[in-house]
mmCIF file of C-alpha atoms in Angstrom:
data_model
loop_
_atom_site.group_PDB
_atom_site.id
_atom_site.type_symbol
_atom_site.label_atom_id
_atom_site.label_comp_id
_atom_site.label_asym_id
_atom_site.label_seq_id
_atom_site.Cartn_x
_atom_site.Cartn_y
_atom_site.Cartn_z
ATOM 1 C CA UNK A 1 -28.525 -10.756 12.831
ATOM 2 C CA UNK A 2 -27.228 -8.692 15.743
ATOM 3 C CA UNK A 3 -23.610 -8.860 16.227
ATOM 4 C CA UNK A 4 -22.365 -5.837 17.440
ATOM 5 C CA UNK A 5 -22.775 -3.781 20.002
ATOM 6 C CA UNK A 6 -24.384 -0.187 20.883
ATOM 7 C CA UNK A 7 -27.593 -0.664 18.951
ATOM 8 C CA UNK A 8 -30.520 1.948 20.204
ATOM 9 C CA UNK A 9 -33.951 1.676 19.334
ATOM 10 C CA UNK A 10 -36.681 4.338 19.880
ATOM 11 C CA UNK A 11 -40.317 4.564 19.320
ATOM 12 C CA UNK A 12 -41.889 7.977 18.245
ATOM 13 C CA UNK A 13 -38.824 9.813 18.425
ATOM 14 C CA UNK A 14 -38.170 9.021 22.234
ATOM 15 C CA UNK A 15 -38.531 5.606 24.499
ATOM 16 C CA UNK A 16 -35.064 4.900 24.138
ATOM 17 C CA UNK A 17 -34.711 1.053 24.151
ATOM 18 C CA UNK A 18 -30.791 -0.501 23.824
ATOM 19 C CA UNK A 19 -30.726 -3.726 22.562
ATOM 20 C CA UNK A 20 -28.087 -6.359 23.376
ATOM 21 C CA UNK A 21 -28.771 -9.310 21.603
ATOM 22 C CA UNK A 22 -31.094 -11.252 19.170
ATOM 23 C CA UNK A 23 -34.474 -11.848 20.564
ATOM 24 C CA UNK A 24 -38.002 -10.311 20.980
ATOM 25 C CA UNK A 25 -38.020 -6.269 22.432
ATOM 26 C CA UNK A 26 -40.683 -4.599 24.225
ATOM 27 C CA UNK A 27 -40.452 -0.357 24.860
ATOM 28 C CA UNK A 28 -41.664 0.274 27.941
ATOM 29 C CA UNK A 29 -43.980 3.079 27.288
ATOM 30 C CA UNK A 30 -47.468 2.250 25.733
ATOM 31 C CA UNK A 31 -49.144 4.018 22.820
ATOM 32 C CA UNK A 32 -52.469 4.626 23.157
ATOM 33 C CA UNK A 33 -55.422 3.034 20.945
ATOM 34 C CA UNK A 34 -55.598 4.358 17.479
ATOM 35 C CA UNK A 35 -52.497 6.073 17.887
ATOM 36 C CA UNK A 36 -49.432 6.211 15.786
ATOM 37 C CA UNK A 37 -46.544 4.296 16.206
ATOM 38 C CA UNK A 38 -43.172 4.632 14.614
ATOM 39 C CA UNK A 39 -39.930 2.592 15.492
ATOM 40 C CA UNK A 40 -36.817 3.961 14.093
ATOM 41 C CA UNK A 41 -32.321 2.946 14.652
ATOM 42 C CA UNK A 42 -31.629 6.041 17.047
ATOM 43 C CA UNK A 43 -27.778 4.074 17.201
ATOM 44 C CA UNK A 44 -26.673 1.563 14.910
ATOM 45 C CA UNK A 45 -24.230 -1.115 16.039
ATOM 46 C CA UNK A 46 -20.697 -0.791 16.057
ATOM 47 C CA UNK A 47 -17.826 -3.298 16.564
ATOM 48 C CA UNK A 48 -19.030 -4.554 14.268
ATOM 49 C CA UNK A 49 -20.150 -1.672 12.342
ATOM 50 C CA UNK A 50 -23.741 -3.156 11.322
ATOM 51 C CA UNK A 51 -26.583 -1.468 9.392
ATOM 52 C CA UNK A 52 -29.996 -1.828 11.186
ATOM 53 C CA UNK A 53 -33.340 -2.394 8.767
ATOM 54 C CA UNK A 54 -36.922 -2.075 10.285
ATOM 55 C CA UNK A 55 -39.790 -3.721 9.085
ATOM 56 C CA UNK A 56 -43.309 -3.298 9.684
ATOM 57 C CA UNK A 57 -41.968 -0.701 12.033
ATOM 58 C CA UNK A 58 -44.725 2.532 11.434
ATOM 59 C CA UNK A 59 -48.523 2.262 11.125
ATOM 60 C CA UNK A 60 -51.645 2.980 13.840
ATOM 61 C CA UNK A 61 -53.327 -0.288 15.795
ATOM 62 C CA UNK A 62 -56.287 -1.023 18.189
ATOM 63 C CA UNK A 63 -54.114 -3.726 19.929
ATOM 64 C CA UNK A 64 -50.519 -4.696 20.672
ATOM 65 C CA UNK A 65 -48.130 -4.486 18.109
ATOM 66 C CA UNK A 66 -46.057 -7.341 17.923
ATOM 67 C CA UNK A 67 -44.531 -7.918 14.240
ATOM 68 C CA UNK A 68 -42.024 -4.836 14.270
ATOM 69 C CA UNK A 69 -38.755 -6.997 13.213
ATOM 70 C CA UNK A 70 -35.568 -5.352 12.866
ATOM 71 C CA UNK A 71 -33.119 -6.707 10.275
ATOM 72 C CA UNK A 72 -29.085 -6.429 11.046
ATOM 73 C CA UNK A 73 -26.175 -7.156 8.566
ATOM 74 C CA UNK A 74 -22.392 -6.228 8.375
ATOM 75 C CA UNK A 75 -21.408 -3.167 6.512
ATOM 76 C CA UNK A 76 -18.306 -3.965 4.924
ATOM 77 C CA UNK A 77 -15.809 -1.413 3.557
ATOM 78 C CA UNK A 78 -12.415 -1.010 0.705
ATOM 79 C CA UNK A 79 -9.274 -1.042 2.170
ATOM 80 C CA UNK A 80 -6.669 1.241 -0.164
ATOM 81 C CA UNK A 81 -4.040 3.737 0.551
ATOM 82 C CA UNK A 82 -1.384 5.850 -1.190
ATOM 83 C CA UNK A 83 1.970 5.221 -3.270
ATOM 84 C CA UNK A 84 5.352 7.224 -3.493
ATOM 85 C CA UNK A 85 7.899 7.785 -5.707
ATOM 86 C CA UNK A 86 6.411 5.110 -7.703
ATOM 87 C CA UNK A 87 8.258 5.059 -11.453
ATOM 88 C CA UNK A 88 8.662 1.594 -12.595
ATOM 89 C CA UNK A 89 5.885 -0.777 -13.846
ATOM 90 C CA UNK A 90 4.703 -4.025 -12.490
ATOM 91 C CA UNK A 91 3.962 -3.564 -8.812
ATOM 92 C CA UNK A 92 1.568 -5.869 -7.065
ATOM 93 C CA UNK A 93 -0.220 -5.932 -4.129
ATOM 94 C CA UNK A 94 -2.312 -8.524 -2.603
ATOM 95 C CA UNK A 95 -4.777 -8.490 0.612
ATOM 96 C CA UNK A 96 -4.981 -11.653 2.656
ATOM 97 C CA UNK A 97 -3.352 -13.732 0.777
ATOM 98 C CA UNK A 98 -6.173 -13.388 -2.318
ATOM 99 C CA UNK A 99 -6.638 -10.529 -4.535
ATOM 100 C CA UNK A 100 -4.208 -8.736 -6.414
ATOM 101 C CA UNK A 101 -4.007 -5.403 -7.580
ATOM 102 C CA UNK A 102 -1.513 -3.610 -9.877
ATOM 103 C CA UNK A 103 -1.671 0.387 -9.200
ATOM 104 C CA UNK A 104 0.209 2.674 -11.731
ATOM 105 C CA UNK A 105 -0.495 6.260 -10.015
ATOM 106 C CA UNK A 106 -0.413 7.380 -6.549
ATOM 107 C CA UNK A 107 -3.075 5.601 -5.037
ATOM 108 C CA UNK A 108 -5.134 2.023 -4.559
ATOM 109 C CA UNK A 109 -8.039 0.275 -3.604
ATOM 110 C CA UNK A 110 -8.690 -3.784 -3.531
ATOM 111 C CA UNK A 111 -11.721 -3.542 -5.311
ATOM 112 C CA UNK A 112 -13.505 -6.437 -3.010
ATOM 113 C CA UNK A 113 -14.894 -4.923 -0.132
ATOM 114 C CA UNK A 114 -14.158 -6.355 3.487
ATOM 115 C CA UNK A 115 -16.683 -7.373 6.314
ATOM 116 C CA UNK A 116 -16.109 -4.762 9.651
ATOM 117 C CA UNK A 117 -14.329 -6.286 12.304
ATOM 118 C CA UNK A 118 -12.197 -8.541 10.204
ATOM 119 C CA UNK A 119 -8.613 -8.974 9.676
ATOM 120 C CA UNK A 120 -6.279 -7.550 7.155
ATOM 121 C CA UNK A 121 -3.017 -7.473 5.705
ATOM 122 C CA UNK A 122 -1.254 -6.111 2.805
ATOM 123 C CA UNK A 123 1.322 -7.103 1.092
ATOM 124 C CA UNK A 124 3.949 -6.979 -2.186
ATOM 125 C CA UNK A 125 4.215 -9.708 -4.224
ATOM 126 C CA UNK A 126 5.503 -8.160 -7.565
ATOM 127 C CA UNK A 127 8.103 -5.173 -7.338
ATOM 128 C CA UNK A 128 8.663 -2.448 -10.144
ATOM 129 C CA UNK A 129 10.931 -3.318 -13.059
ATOM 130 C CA UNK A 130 11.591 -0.418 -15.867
ATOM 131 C CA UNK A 131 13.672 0.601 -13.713
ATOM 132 C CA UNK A 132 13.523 -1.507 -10.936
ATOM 133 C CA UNK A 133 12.569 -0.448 -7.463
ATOM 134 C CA UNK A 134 12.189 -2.154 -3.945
ATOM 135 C CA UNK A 135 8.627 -1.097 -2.638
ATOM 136 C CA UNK A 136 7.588 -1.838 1.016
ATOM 137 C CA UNK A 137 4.509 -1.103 2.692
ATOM 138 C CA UNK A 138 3.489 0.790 6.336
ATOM 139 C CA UNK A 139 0.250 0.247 8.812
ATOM 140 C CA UNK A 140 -0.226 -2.428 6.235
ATOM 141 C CA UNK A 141 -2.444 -4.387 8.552
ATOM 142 C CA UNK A 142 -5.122 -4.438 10.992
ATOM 143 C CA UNK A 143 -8.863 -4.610 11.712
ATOM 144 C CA UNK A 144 -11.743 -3.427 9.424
ATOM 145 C CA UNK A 145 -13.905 -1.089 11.699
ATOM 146 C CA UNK A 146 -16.473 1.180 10.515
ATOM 147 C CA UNK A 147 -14.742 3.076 7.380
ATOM 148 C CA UNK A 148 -12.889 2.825 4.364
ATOM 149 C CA UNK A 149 -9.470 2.059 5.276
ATOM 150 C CA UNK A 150 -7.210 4.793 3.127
ATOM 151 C CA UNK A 151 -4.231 4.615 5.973
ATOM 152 C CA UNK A 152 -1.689 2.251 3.955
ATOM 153 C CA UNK A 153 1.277 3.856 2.695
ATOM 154 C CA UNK A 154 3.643 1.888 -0.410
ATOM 155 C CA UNK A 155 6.834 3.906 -0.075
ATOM 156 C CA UNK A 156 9.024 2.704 -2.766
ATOM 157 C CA UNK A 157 13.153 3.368 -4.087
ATOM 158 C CA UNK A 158 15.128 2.960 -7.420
ATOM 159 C CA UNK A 159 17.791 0.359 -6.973
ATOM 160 C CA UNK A 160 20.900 0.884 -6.717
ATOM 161 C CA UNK A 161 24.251 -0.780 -7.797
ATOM 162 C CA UNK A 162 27.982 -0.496 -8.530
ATOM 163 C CA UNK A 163 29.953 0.088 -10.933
ATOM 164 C CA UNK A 164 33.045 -1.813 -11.549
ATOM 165 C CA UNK A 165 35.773 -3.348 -13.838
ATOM 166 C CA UNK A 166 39.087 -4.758 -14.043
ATOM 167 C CA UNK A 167 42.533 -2.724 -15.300
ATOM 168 C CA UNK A 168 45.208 -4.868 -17.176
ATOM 169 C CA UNK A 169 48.455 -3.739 -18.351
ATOM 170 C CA UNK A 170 49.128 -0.627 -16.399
ATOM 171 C CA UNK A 171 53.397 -0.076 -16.234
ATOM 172 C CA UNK A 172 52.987 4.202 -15.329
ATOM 173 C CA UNK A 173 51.202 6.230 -12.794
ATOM 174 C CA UNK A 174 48.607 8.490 -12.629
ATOM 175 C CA UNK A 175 45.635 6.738 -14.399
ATOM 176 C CA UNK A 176 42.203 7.966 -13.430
ATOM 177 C CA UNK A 177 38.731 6.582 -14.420
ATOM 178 C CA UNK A 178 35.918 8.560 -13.773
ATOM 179 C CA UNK A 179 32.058 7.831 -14.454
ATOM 180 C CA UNK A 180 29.314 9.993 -15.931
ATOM 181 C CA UNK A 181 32.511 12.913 -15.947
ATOM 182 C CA UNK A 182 32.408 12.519 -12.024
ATOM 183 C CA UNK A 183 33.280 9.441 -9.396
ATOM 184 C CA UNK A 184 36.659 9.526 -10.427
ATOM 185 C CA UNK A 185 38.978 6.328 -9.121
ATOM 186 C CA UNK A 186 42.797 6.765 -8.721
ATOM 187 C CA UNK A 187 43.923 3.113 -10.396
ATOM 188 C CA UNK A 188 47.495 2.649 -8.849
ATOM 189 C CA UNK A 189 47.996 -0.979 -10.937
ATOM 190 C CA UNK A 190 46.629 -4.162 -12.229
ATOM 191 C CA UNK A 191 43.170 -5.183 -11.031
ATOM 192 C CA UNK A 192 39.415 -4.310 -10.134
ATOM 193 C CA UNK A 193 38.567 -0.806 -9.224
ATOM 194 C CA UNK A 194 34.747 0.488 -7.953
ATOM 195 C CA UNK A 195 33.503 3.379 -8.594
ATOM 196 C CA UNK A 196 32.622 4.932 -5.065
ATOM 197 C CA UNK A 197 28.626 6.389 -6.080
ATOM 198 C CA UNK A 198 25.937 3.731 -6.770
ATOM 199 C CA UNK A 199 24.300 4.288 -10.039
ATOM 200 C CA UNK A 200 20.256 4.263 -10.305
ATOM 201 C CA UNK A 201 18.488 1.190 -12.247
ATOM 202 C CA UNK A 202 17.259 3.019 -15.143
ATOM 203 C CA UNK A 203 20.311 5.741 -15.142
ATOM 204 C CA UNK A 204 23.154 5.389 -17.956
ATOM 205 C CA UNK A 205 26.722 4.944 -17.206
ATOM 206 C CA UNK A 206 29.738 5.713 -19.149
ATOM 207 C CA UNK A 207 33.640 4.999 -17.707
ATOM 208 C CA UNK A 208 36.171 7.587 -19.388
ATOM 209 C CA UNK A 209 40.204 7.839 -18.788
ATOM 210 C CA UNK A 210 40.272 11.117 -17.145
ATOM 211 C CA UNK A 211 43.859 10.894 -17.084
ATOM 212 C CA UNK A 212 46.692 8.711 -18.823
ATOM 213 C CA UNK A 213 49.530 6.709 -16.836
ATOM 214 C CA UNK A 214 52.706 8.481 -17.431
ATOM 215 C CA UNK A 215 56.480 7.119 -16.698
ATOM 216 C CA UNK A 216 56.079 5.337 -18.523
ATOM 217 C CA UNK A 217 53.055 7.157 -20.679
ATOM 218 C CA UNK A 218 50.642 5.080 -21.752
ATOM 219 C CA UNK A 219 47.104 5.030 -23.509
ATOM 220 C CA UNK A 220 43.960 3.019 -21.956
ATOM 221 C CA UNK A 221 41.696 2.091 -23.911
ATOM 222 C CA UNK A 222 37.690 1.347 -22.335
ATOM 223 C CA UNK A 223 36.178 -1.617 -22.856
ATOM 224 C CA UNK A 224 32.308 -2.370 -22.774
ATOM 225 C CA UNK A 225 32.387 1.134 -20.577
ATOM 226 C CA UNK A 226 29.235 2.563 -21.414
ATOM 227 C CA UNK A 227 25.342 1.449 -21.453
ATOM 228 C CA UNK A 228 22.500 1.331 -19.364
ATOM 229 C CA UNK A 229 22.309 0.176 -15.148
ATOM 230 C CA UNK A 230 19.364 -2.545 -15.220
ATOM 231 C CA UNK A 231 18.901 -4.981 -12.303
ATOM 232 C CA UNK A 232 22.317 -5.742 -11.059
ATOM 233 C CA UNK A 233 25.935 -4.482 -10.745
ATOM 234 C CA UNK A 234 28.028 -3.614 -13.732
ATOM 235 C CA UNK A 235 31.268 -5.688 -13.772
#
């Protein structure tokens, strides 16, 4: 079961022996008769990262010993990292195109643990809604090796959109619309005006007449000019 590379065997604490591939191994020094023998994993494999078992490895003989077998498999490890500035629900994340995980703190691990030296890649496949954010994710892929991979960062932001509407009947000068008693927008006539600050998904909104036309004066009434910035601009 030998795959990597690096593995060091040693007899009786010394008789260092590397091993470089499947097959029968000999240490070079001899043990005397009725002596005892004991085979240990001075270096376990790497690239990759194995775990080394020995069998039959300790005991005392009168002849050769021959039936020491040593026993190699894959250590595989969780692949996870951290989240910011996470506030809405219903992010996803999936790992190689499989499993799917939906974190709700600051942190996650795919709960399906990966074989070392193989491939991986992370990414979204649901984004937050309540409010609704655009996630992305860094050092989102590469190659198991002989740890827990903890090195992906999901960096997400609130959405963002406009505010907007459309003036009818203006005649006088000097109208000004302002949102949330700030972003105020100088309306000079007839037709659509944007406010000039984004609003947050999540975030109210409310459009007030700061100021009245005047020559002639007039009154401006809102329509529909206050409620809650969801998933897309208000018009």
């Amino acid at each position: 079961g030998l795959l990597g590379s690096g593995l060091v065997l040693r007899n009786n604490g010394g008789n260092d022996l590397a091993i470089t591939a499947d097959g029968a191994f000999t240490f070079s020094a001899a043990v005397v008769s009725g002596t005892p023998f004991a085979v240990s994993v001075r270096t376990p494999p790497s690239n990759p990262s194995q775990t080394c078992t020995v069998n039959g490895g300790s005991g005392s003989r009168a002849s050769a010993v021959t039936n020491v077998s040593i026993e190699c498999v894959v250590n595989s490890f969780t692949v996870g990292g951290g989240i910011s500035n996470l506030r809405g629900t219903g992010l996803a994340l999936q790992i190689n195109g499989g499993e799917i995980v939906s974190p709700s703190g600051s942190n996650f691990v795919f709960p399906t643990a990966i074989p070392s030296g193989r491939a991986y890649s992370v990414v979204v496949t649901g984004q937050p809604t309540n409010p609704h954010q655009t996630c992305s994710p860094s050092a989102a892929g590469g190659t198991v090796t002989n740890a827990n991979v903890t090195s992906i960062s999901v960096a997400c932001v609130t959405n963002t959109y406009t505010v907007s509407g459309t003036v009818t009947g203006v005649l006088g000068s000097g109208l000004v619309l302002r949102n949330n008693a700030g972003n105020p927008v100088v309306v000079t006539g007839d037709g659509p005006f944007t406010f000039p600050d984004r609003s947050a998904s999540g975030d109210g909104y409310f459009v007030s007449a700061f100021s009245h036309p005047t020559n002639p004066a007039q009154e401006c009434a809102i329509v529909d000019g206050r409620g809650t910035v969801v998933s897309s601009p208000i018009t």
